[in-house]
mmCIF file of C-alpha atoms and ligand atoms in Angstrom:
data_model
loop_
_atom_site.group_PDB
_atom_site.id
_atom_site.type_symbol
_atom_site.label_atom_id
_atom_site.label_comp_id
_atom_site.label_asym_id
_atom_site.label_seq_id
_atom_site.Cartn_x
_atom_site.Cartn_y
_atom_site.Cartn_z
ATOM 1 C CA UNK A 1 -18.267 181.125 -44.616
ATOM 2 C CA UNK A 2 -20.710 180.272 -41.826
ATOM 3 C CA UNK A 3 -20.054 181.793 -38.415
ATOM 4 C CA UNK A 4 -20.641 179.532 -35.389
ATOM 5 C CA UNK A 5 -22.935 180.937 -32.723
ATOM 6 C CA UNK A 6 -23.422 177.931 -30.420
ATOM 7 C CA UNK A 7 -21.195 174.872 -30.163
ATOM 8 C CA UNK A 8 -21.663 171.742 -28.099
ATOM 9 C CA UNK A 9 -18.683 169.463 -27.590
ATOM 10 C CA UNK A 10 -19.048 165.900 -26.358
ATOM 11 C CA UNK A 11 -22.200 166.808 -24.474
ATOM 12 C CA UNK A 12 -23.699 164.326 -22.017
ATOM 13 C CA UNK A 13 -26.712 164.598 -19.734
ATOM 14 C CA UNK A 14 -27.974 161.995 -17.287
ATOM 15 C CA UNK A 15 -31.025 162.334 -15.118
ATOM 16 C CA UNK A 16 -31.239 160.691 -11.756
ATOM 17 C CA UNK A 17 -34.479 158.786 -11.288
ATOM 18 C CA UNK A 18 -34.486 157.090 -7.900
ATOM 19 C CA UNK A 19 -31.236 155.177 -7.694
ATOM 20 C CA UNK A 20 -30.653 154.854 -11.420
ATOM 21 C CA UNK A 21 -28.941 157.299 -13.751
ATOM 22 C CA UNK A 22 -30.822 157.632 -17.006
ATOM 23 C CA UNK A 23 -28.691 158.749 -19.954
ATOM 24 C CA UNK A 24 -30.612 161.300 -22.007
ATOM 25 C CA UNK A 25 -28.006 163.134 -24.112
ATOM 26 C CA UNK A 26 -25.200 160.860 -25.211
ATOM 27 C CA UNK A 27 -22.093 162.562 -26.532
ATOM 28 C CA UNK A 28 -23.485 165.240 -28.833
ATOM 29 C CA UNK A 29 -21.173 167.357 -30.969
ATOM 30 C CA UNK A 30 -23.021 170.149 -32.736
ATOM 31 C CA UNK A 31 -22.318 173.602 -34.122
ATOM 32 C CA UNK A 32 -25.137 176.018 -34.839
ATOM 33 C CA UNK A 33 -24.514 178.899 -37.216
ATOM 34 C CA UNK A 34 -25.450 182.558 -37.271
ATOM 35 C CA UNK A 35 -28.494 183.344 -39.349
ATOM 36 C CA UNK A 36 -29.605 179.712 -39.620
ATOM 37 C CA UNK A 37 -33.108 178.451 -38.957
ATOM 38 C CA UNK A 38 -32.284 175.059 -37.439
ATOM 39 C CA UNK A 39 -34.971 172.531 -36.575
ATOM 40 C CA UNK A 40 -34.520 169.619 -34.184
ATOM 41 C CA UNK A 41 -36.686 166.564 -34.848
ATOM 42 C CA UNK A 42 -36.854 163.109 -33.302
ATOM 43 C CA UNK A 43 -39.329 160.853 -31.540
ATOM 44 C CA UNK A 44 -40.825 161.611 -28.152
ATOM 45 C CA UNK A 45 -38.207 161.061 -25.469
ATOM 46 C CA UNK A 46 -35.256 161.317 -27.879
ATOM 47 C CA UNK A 47 -33.892 164.292 -25.923
ATOM 48 C CA UNK A 48 -34.940 167.289 -28.051
ATOM 49 C CA UNK A 49 -36.118 169.505 -25.188
ATOM 50 C CA UNK A 50 -33.170 168.495 -23.030
ATOM 51 C CA UNK A 51 -30.751 169.420 -25.813
ATOM 52 C CA UNK A 52 -32.456 172.789 -26.311
ATOM 53 C CA UNK A 53 -32.324 173.478 -22.561
ATOM 54 C CA UNK A 54 -28.644 172.551 -22.439
ATOM 55 C CA UNK A 55 -27.786 174.721 -25.443
ATOM 56 C CA UNK A 56 -29.588 177.662 -23.873
ATOM 57 C CA UNK A 57 -28.026 177.235 -20.427
ATOM 58 C CA UNK A 58 -31.345 176.427 -18.731
ATOM 59 C CA UNK A 59 -29.992 172.973 -17.845
ATOM 60 C CA UNK A 60 -26.448 172.067 -16.786
ATOM 61 C CA UNK A 61 -24.742 169.205 -18.674
ATOM 62 C CA UNK A 62 -23.385 166.177 -16.821
ATOM 63 C CA UNK A 63 -20.221 166.626 -18.886
ATOM 64 C CA UNK A 64 -19.043 168.337 -22.033
ATOM 65 C CA UNK A 65 -18.795 171.905 -23.229
ATOM 66 C CA UNK A 66 -21.186 174.529 -24.514
ATOM 67 C CA UNK A 67 -19.850 177.658 -26.150
ATOM 68 C CA UNK A 68 -21.882 180.739 -26.989
ATOM 69 C CA UNK A 69 -19.521 182.224 -29.564
ATOM 70 C CA UNK A 70 -16.290 182.536 -27.531
ATOM 71 C CA UNK A 71 -17.968 182.189 -24.119
ATOM 72 C CA UNK A 72 -17.585 178.853 -22.314
ATOM 73 C CA UNK A 73 -21.029 178.547 -20.730
ATOM 74 C CA UNK A 74 -20.139 175.233 -19.028
ATOM 75 C CA UNK A 75 -17.485 176.886 -16.868
ATOM 76 C CA UNK A 76 -19.314 180.085 -15.907
ATOM 77 C CA UNK A 77 -20.787 180.598 -12.458
ATOM 78 C CA UNK A 78 -24.550 180.975 -12.125
ATOM 79 C CA UNK A 79 -24.457 184.779 -12.109
ATOM 80 C CA UNK A 80 -22.341 185.147 -15.237
ATOM 81 C CA UNK A 81 -24.358 182.434 -16.893
ATOM 82 C CA UNK A 82 -27.590 184.355 -16.266
ATOM 83 C CA UNK A 83 -26.107 187.513 -17.771
ATOM 84 C CA UNK A 84 -24.787 185.721 -20.850
ATOM 85 C CA UNK A 85 -28.014 183.788 -21.277
ATOM 86 C CA UNK A 86 -30.022 187.017 -21.310
ATOM 87 C CA UNK A 87 -27.810 188.476 -23.979
ATOM 88 C CA UNK A 88 -27.821 185.392 -26.170
ATOM 89 C CA UNK A 89 -31.041 183.498 -25.758
ATOM 90 C CA UNK A 90 -34.734 184.271 -26.073
ATOM 91 C CA UNK A 91 -36.800 181.214 -25.183
ATOM 92 C CA UNK A 92 -40.287 180.333 -26.429
ATOM 93 C CA UNK A 93 -42.043 177.468 -24.606
ATOM 94 C CA UNK A 94 -44.755 175.156 -25.893
ATOM 95 C CA UNK A 95 -47.110 176.209 -23.097
ATOM 96 C CA UNK A 96 -46.232 179.936 -23.366
ATOM 97 C CA UNK A 97 -45.101 180.329 -19.719
ATOM 98 C CA UNK A 98 -46.625 183.787 -19.301
ATOM 99 C CA UNK A 99 -47.038 185.183 -15.786
ATOM 100 C CA UNK A 100 -50.793 184.834 -15.165
ATOM 101 C CA UNK A 101 -51.340 187.929 -13.047
ATOM 102 C CA UNK A 102 -49.390 190.313 -15.286
ATOM 103 C CA UNK A 103 -50.843 191.986 -18.367
ATOM 104 C CA UNK A 104 -49.604 191.237 -21.857
ATOM 105 C CA UNK A 105 -47.505 194.387 -21.900
ATOM 106 C CA UNK A 106 -46.000 193.640 -18.478
ATOM 107 C CA UNK A 107 -45.160 190.092 -19.577
ATOM 108 C CA UNK A 108 -43.315 191.377 -22.640
ATOM 109 C CA UNK A 109 -41.367 193.830 -20.492
ATOM 110 C CA UNK A 110 -40.180 191.374 -17.789
ATOM 111 C CA UNK A 111 -36.830 190.395 -19.356
ATOM 112 C CA UNK A 112 -36.179 193.972 -20.422
ATOM 113 C CA UNK A 113 -36.585 195.356 -16.907
ATOM 114 C CA UNK A 114 -33.983 192.861 -15.703
ATOM 115 C CA UNK A 115 -31.403 194.305 -18.055
ATOM 116 C CA UNK A 116 -32.039 198.014 -18.576
ATOM 117 C CA UNK A 117 -34.041 200.691 -16.876
ATOM 118 C CA UNK A 118 -34.762 203.232 -19.573
ATOM 119 C CA UNK A 119 -38.462 202.611 -19.158
ATOM 120 C CA UNK A 120 -39.626 204.914 -21.943
ATOM 121 C CA UNK A 121 -37.419 203.320 -24.591
ATOM 122 C CA UNK A 122 -38.483 199.873 -23.397
ATOM 123 C CA UNK A 123 -42.177 200.747 -23.578
ATOM 124 C CA UNK A 124 -41.618 201.977 -27.130
ATOM 125 C CA UNK A 125 -39.822 198.763 -28.107
ATOM 126 C CA UNK A 126 -42.499 196.594 -26.448
ATOM 127 C CA UNK A 127 -45.225 198.541 -28.240
ATOM 128 C CA UNK A 128 -43.455 198.154 -31.577
ATOM 129 C CA UNK A 129 -43.018 194.397 -31.108
ATOM 130 C CA UNK A 130 -46.600 193.896 -29.960
ATOM 131 C CA UNK A 131 -47.846 195.800 -32.951
ATOM 132 C CA UNK A 132 -45.713 193.612 -35.236
ATOM 133 C CA UNK A 133 -47.182 190.519 -33.564
ATOM 134 C CA UNK A 134 -50.663 191.987 -33.954
ATOM 135 C CA UNK A 135 -51.437 191.915 -30.218
ATOM 136 C CA UNK A 136 -51.061 195.585 -29.328
ATOM 137 C CA UNK A 137 -54.793 196.034 -28.720
ATOM 138 C CA UNK A 138 -54.515 193.264 -26.084
ATOM 139 C CA UNK A 139 -51.756 194.946 -24.093
ATOM 140 C CA UNK A 140 -53.872 195.403 -20.955
ATOM 141 C CA UNK A 141 -55.370 191.909 -20.969
ATOM 142 C CA UNK A 142 -54.290 189.037 -18.747
ATOM 143 C CA UNK A 143 -53.047 185.834 -20.424
ATOM 144 C CA UNK A 144 -56.242 184.029 -19.335
ATOM 145 C CA UNK A 145 -58.314 186.524 -21.336
ATOM 146 C CA UNK A 146 -56.904 185.758 -24.785
ATOM 147 C CA UNK A 147 -56.389 182.814 -27.150
ATOM 148 C CA UNK A 148 -53.446 180.405 -27.204
ATOM 149 C CA UNK A 149 -52.139 181.891 -30.448
ATOM 150 C CA UNK A 150 -52.216 185.373 -28.958
ATOM 151 C CA UNK A 151 -50.415 184.115 -25.845
ATOM 152 C CA UNK A 152 -47.712 182.541 -27.984
ATOM 153 C CA UNK A 153 -47.239 185.778 -29.929
ATOM 154 C CA UNK A 154 -46.898 187.588 -26.598
ATOM 155 C CA UNK A 155 -44.317 185.049 -25.488
ATOM 156 C CA UNK A 156 -42.394 185.645 -28.738
ATOM 157 C CA UNK A 157 -42.400 189.399 -28.143
ATOM 158 C CA UNK A 158 -41.037 188.668 -24.656
ATOM 159 C CA UNK A 159 -38.371 186.371 -26.125
ATOM 160 C CA UNK A 160 -37.044 189.014 -28.515
ATOM 161 C CA UNK A 161 -37.364 192.208 -26.505
ATOM 162 C CA UNK A 162 -33.696 192.115 -25.487
ATOM 163 C CA UNK A 163 -32.553 191.395 -29.051
ATOM 164 C CA UNK A 164 -31.090 187.976 -28.215
ATOM 165 C CA UNK A 165 -28.616 186.486 -30.688
ATOM 166 C CA UNK A 166 -30.640 183.257 -30.844
ATOM 167 C CA UNK A 167 -34.313 182.441 -30.427
ATOM 168 C CA UNK A 168 -34.927 178.935 -29.089
ATOM 169 C CA UNK A 169 -38.436 177.573 -29.432
ATOM 170 C CA UNK A 170 -39.584 174.219 -28.029
ATOM 171 C CA UNK A 171 -42.605 173.080 -30.051
ATOM 172 C CA UNK A 172 -43.958 176.645 -30.155
ATOM 173 C CA UNK A 173 -46.995 175.569 -32.181
ATOM 174 C CA UNK A 174 -47.645 172.333 -30.265
ATOM 175 C CA UNK A 175 -50.661 173.765 -28.465
ATOM 176 C CA UNK A 176 -52.049 175.887 -31.293
ATOM 177 C CA UNK A 177 -54.633 175.421 -34.039
ATOM 178 C CA UNK A 178 -53.434 175.559 -37.622
ATOM 179 C CA UNK A 179 -54.085 179.235 -38.341
ATOM 180 C CA UNK A 180 -52.409 180.343 -35.092
ATOM 181 C CA UNK A 181 -49.511 178.011 -35.883
ATOM 182 C CA UNK A 182 -49.080 179.609 -39.287
ATOM 183 C CA UNK A 183 -49.035 183.082 -37.715
ATOM 184 C CA UNK A 184 -46.382 182.059 -35.190
ATOM 185 C CA UNK A 185 -44.257 180.348 -37.868
ATOM 186 C CA UNK A 186 -44.617 183.357 -40.180
ATOM 187 C CA UNK A 187 -43.201 185.579 -37.444
ATOM 188 C CA UNK A 188 -40.254 183.227 -36.887
ATOM 189 C CA UNK A 189 -39.625 183.056 -40.645
ATOM 190 C CA UNK A 190 -39.765 186.832 -40.949
ATOM 191 C CA UNK A 191 -37.336 187.252 -38.054
ATOM 192 C CA UNK A 192 -35.005 184.732 -39.652
ATOM 193 C CA UNK A 193 -35.165 186.582 -42.974
ATOM 194 C CA UNK A 194 -33.890 189.675 -41.188
ATOM 195 C CA UNK A 195 -30.901 187.743 -39.836
ATOM 196 C CA UNK A 196 -32.214 186.302 -36.557
ATOM 197 C CA UNK A 197 -30.770 182.878 -35.697
ATOM 198 C CA UNK A 198 -33.483 180.403 -34.702
ATOM 199 C CA UNK A 199 -33.480 176.909 -33.229
ATOM 200 C CA UNK A 200 -36.856 175.185 -33.064
ATOM 201 C CA UNK A 201 -37.995 171.770 -31.915
ATOM 202 C CA UNK A 202 -40.961 170.394 -33.816
ATOM 203 C CA UNK A 203 -42.704 167.137 -34.730
ATOM 204 C CA UNK A 204 -44.506 168.696 -37.685
ATOM 205 C CA UNK A 205 -43.177 168.332 -41.212
ATOM 206 C CA UNK A 206 -44.781 171.552 -42.445
ATOM 207 C CA UNK A 207 -43.309 173.543 -39.557
ATOM 208 C CA UNK A 208 -39.905 171.931 -40.037
ATOM 209 C CA UNK A 209 -39.895 173.151 -43.646
ATOM 210 C CA UNK A 210 -39.388 176.690 -42.331
ATOM 211 C CA UNK A 211 -35.821 175.651 -41.517
ATOM 212 C CA UNK A 212 -32.760 175.513 -43.726
ATOM 213 C CA UNK A 213 -31.194 172.769 -41.604
ATOM 214 C CA UNK A 214 -32.715 169.780 -39.784
ATOM 215 C CA UNK A 215 -31.000 167.821 -37.029
ATOM 216 C CA UNK A 216 -32.442 164.402 -36.240
ATOM 217 C CA UNK A 217 -32.067 163.039 -32.718
ATOM 218 C CA UNK A 218 -32.383 159.412 -31.722
ATOM 219 C CA UNK A 219 -31.812 158.133 -28.189
ATOM 220 C CA UNK A 220 -29.904 161.257 -27.235
ATOM 221 C CA UNK A 221 -27.509 161.386 -30.151
ATOM 222 C CA UNK A 222 -27.542 162.993 -33.586
ATOM 223 C CA UNK A 223 -28.554 160.312 -36.041
ATOM 224 C CA UNK A 224 -28.713 162.401 -39.196
ATOM 225 C CA UNK A 225 -28.760 165.917 -40.582
ATOM 226 C CA UNK A 226 -30.424 167.490 -43.628
ATOM 227 C CA UNK A 227 -29.503 170.788 -45.241
ATOM 228 C CA UNK A 228 -32.058 172.103 -47.717
ATOM 229 C CA UNK A 229 -30.913 173.464 -51.026
ATOM 230 C CA UNK A 230 -31.743 177.197 -50.739
ATOM 231 C CA UNK A 231 -33.099 177.228 -54.316
ATOM 232 C CA UNK A 232 -35.991 174.790 -53.766
ATOM 233 C CA UNK A 233 -39.555 175.893 -53.018
ATOM 234 C CA UNK A 234 -41.741 174.963 -50.053
ATOM 235 C CA UNK A 235 -43.421 172.074 -51.855
ATOM 236 C CA UNK A 236 -40.121 170.517 -52.919
ATOM 237 C CA UNK A 237 -38.790 170.976 -49.398
ATOM 238 C CA UNK A 238 -41.720 169.061 -47.958
ATOM 239 C CA UNK A 239 -41.213 166.183 -50.379
ATOM 240 C CA UNK A 240 -37.494 166.063 -49.631
ATOM 241 C CA UNK A 241 -38.114 166.096 -45.876
ATOM 242 C CA UNK A 242 -40.763 163.367 -46.059
ATOM 243 C CA UNK A 243 -38.374 161.165 -48.067
ATOM 244 C CA UNK A 244 -35.602 161.834 -45.565
ATOM 245 C CA UNK A 245 -37.871 160.996 -42.637
ATOM 246 C CA UNK A 246 -39.148 157.779 -44.223
ATOM 247 C CA UNK A 247 -37.831 154.889 -42.170
ATOM 248 C CA UNK A 248 -36.882 157.188 -39.323
ATOM 249 C CA UNK A 249 -38.759 156.980 -36.065
ATOM 250 C CA UNK A 250 -40.330 160.400 -35.406
HETATM 251 N N1 ATP B 1 -36.084 166.253 -15.191
HETATM 252 C C1 ATP B 1 -36.024 165.003 -15.631
HETATM 253 N N2 ATP B 1 -35.810 163.960 -14.788
HETATM 254 C C2 ATP B 1 -35.723 162.703 -15.241
HETATM 255 N N3 ATP B 1 -35.847 162.360 -16.528
HETATM 256 C C3 ATP B 1 -36.065 163.336 -17.430
HETATM 257 C C4 ATP B 1 -36.167 164.712 -17.024
HETATM 258 N N4 ATP B 1 -36.376 165.452 -18.131
HETATM 259 C C5 ATP B 1 -36.412 164.586 -19.170
HETATM 260 N N5 ATP B 1 -36.220 163.334 -18.732
HETATM 261 C C6 ATP B 1 -36.187 162.123 -19.593
HETATM 262 O O1 ATP B 1 -35.258 162.348 -20.635
HETATM 263 C C7 ATP B 1 -35.713 161.822 -21.875
HETATM 264 C C8 ATP B 1 -35.701 162.916 -22.903
HETATM 265 O O2 ATP B 1 -36.661 163.894 -22.555
HETATM 266 P P1 ATP B 1 -36.948 165.158 -23.443
HETATM 267 O O3 ATP B 1 -37.999 165.932 -22.753
HETATM 268 O O4 ATP B 1 -35.686 165.848 -23.762
HETATM 269 O O5 ATP B 1 -37.513 164.479 -24.781
HETATM 270 P P2 ATP B 1 -38.196 165.125 -26.048
HETATM 271 O O6 ATP B 1 -37.478 164.585 -27.232
HETATM 272 O O7 ATP B 1 -38.266 166.591 -25.901
HETATM 273 O O8 ATP B 1 -39.645 164.462 -26.009
HETATM 274 P P3 ATP B 1 -41.080 165.086 -26.431
HETATM 275 O O9 ATP B 1 -41.118 164.997 -27.937
HETATM 276 O O10 ATP B 1 -42.048 164.158 -25.807
HETATM 277 O O11 ATP B 1 -41.160 166.483 -25.918
HETATM 278 C C9 ATP B 1 -37.066 161.222 -21.576
HETATM 279 O O12 ATP B 1 -36.917 159.847 -21.412
HETATM 280 C C10 ATP B 1 -37.497 161.878 -20.306
HETATM 281 O O13 ATP B 1 -38.327 161.039 -19.569
HETATM 282 MG MG1 MG B 2 -39.839 167.931 -25.649
#
């Protein structure tokens, strides 16, 4: 029996551009489950990032509900929302979003300092994560002094330092070369294999094959969904996904 971790109910989001309201998310109903690696696909402008931001509480819906387990995010005030978001969500951005004048280690520690102040334990956890991401020897460098792949691994360490229930990643490999992409995806896969729930937006078929479930967005609504058979191998997954995507606009 799958346990829900995030649910969206009749979710709508409009953006105001000048005098016109542009509908971006149009009545989405979606439940994400604990332990899943869910991928969101869809063409540019279909609303993938907006949906991810709404689900993580970084954007406020125009109407509808978002539940993090039993917590109604849509009706919390900003302060409660920030607390809940920290507990639930670790966010990985396409362009890393590291603080340029802080070292790698300091960047990883930012969210942790906001929550707890046992500095020694936090340093130990940051060191352990950075070692796992293979960036520990870069801990005193600034983001501008390392590669994109290394920056993204730092941003992943930052995203998981507080042990969030869900990692959300918006095209985390979009700015990386193929070997760095593989390293980042391997880390996400490994985290998922140890029970971490992951939601990732991607355009890439190979990256999407890391998921067990694919949601396809079109014009701000869910057009289709694919659940991979857990028995099939990576090659078979890719073939199945390509067939499923044929005729879709992505
Ligand atoms: N802050 C904003 N103000 C106005 N319109 C916005 C805003 N953010 C997004 N939009 C519009 O909403 C639509 C969906 O944008 P979104 O970024 O969610 O798409 P996406 O699927 O992530 O696209 P991409 O694949 O290019 O990243 C687009 O038409 C975009 O122009
Ligand atoms: Mg986007």
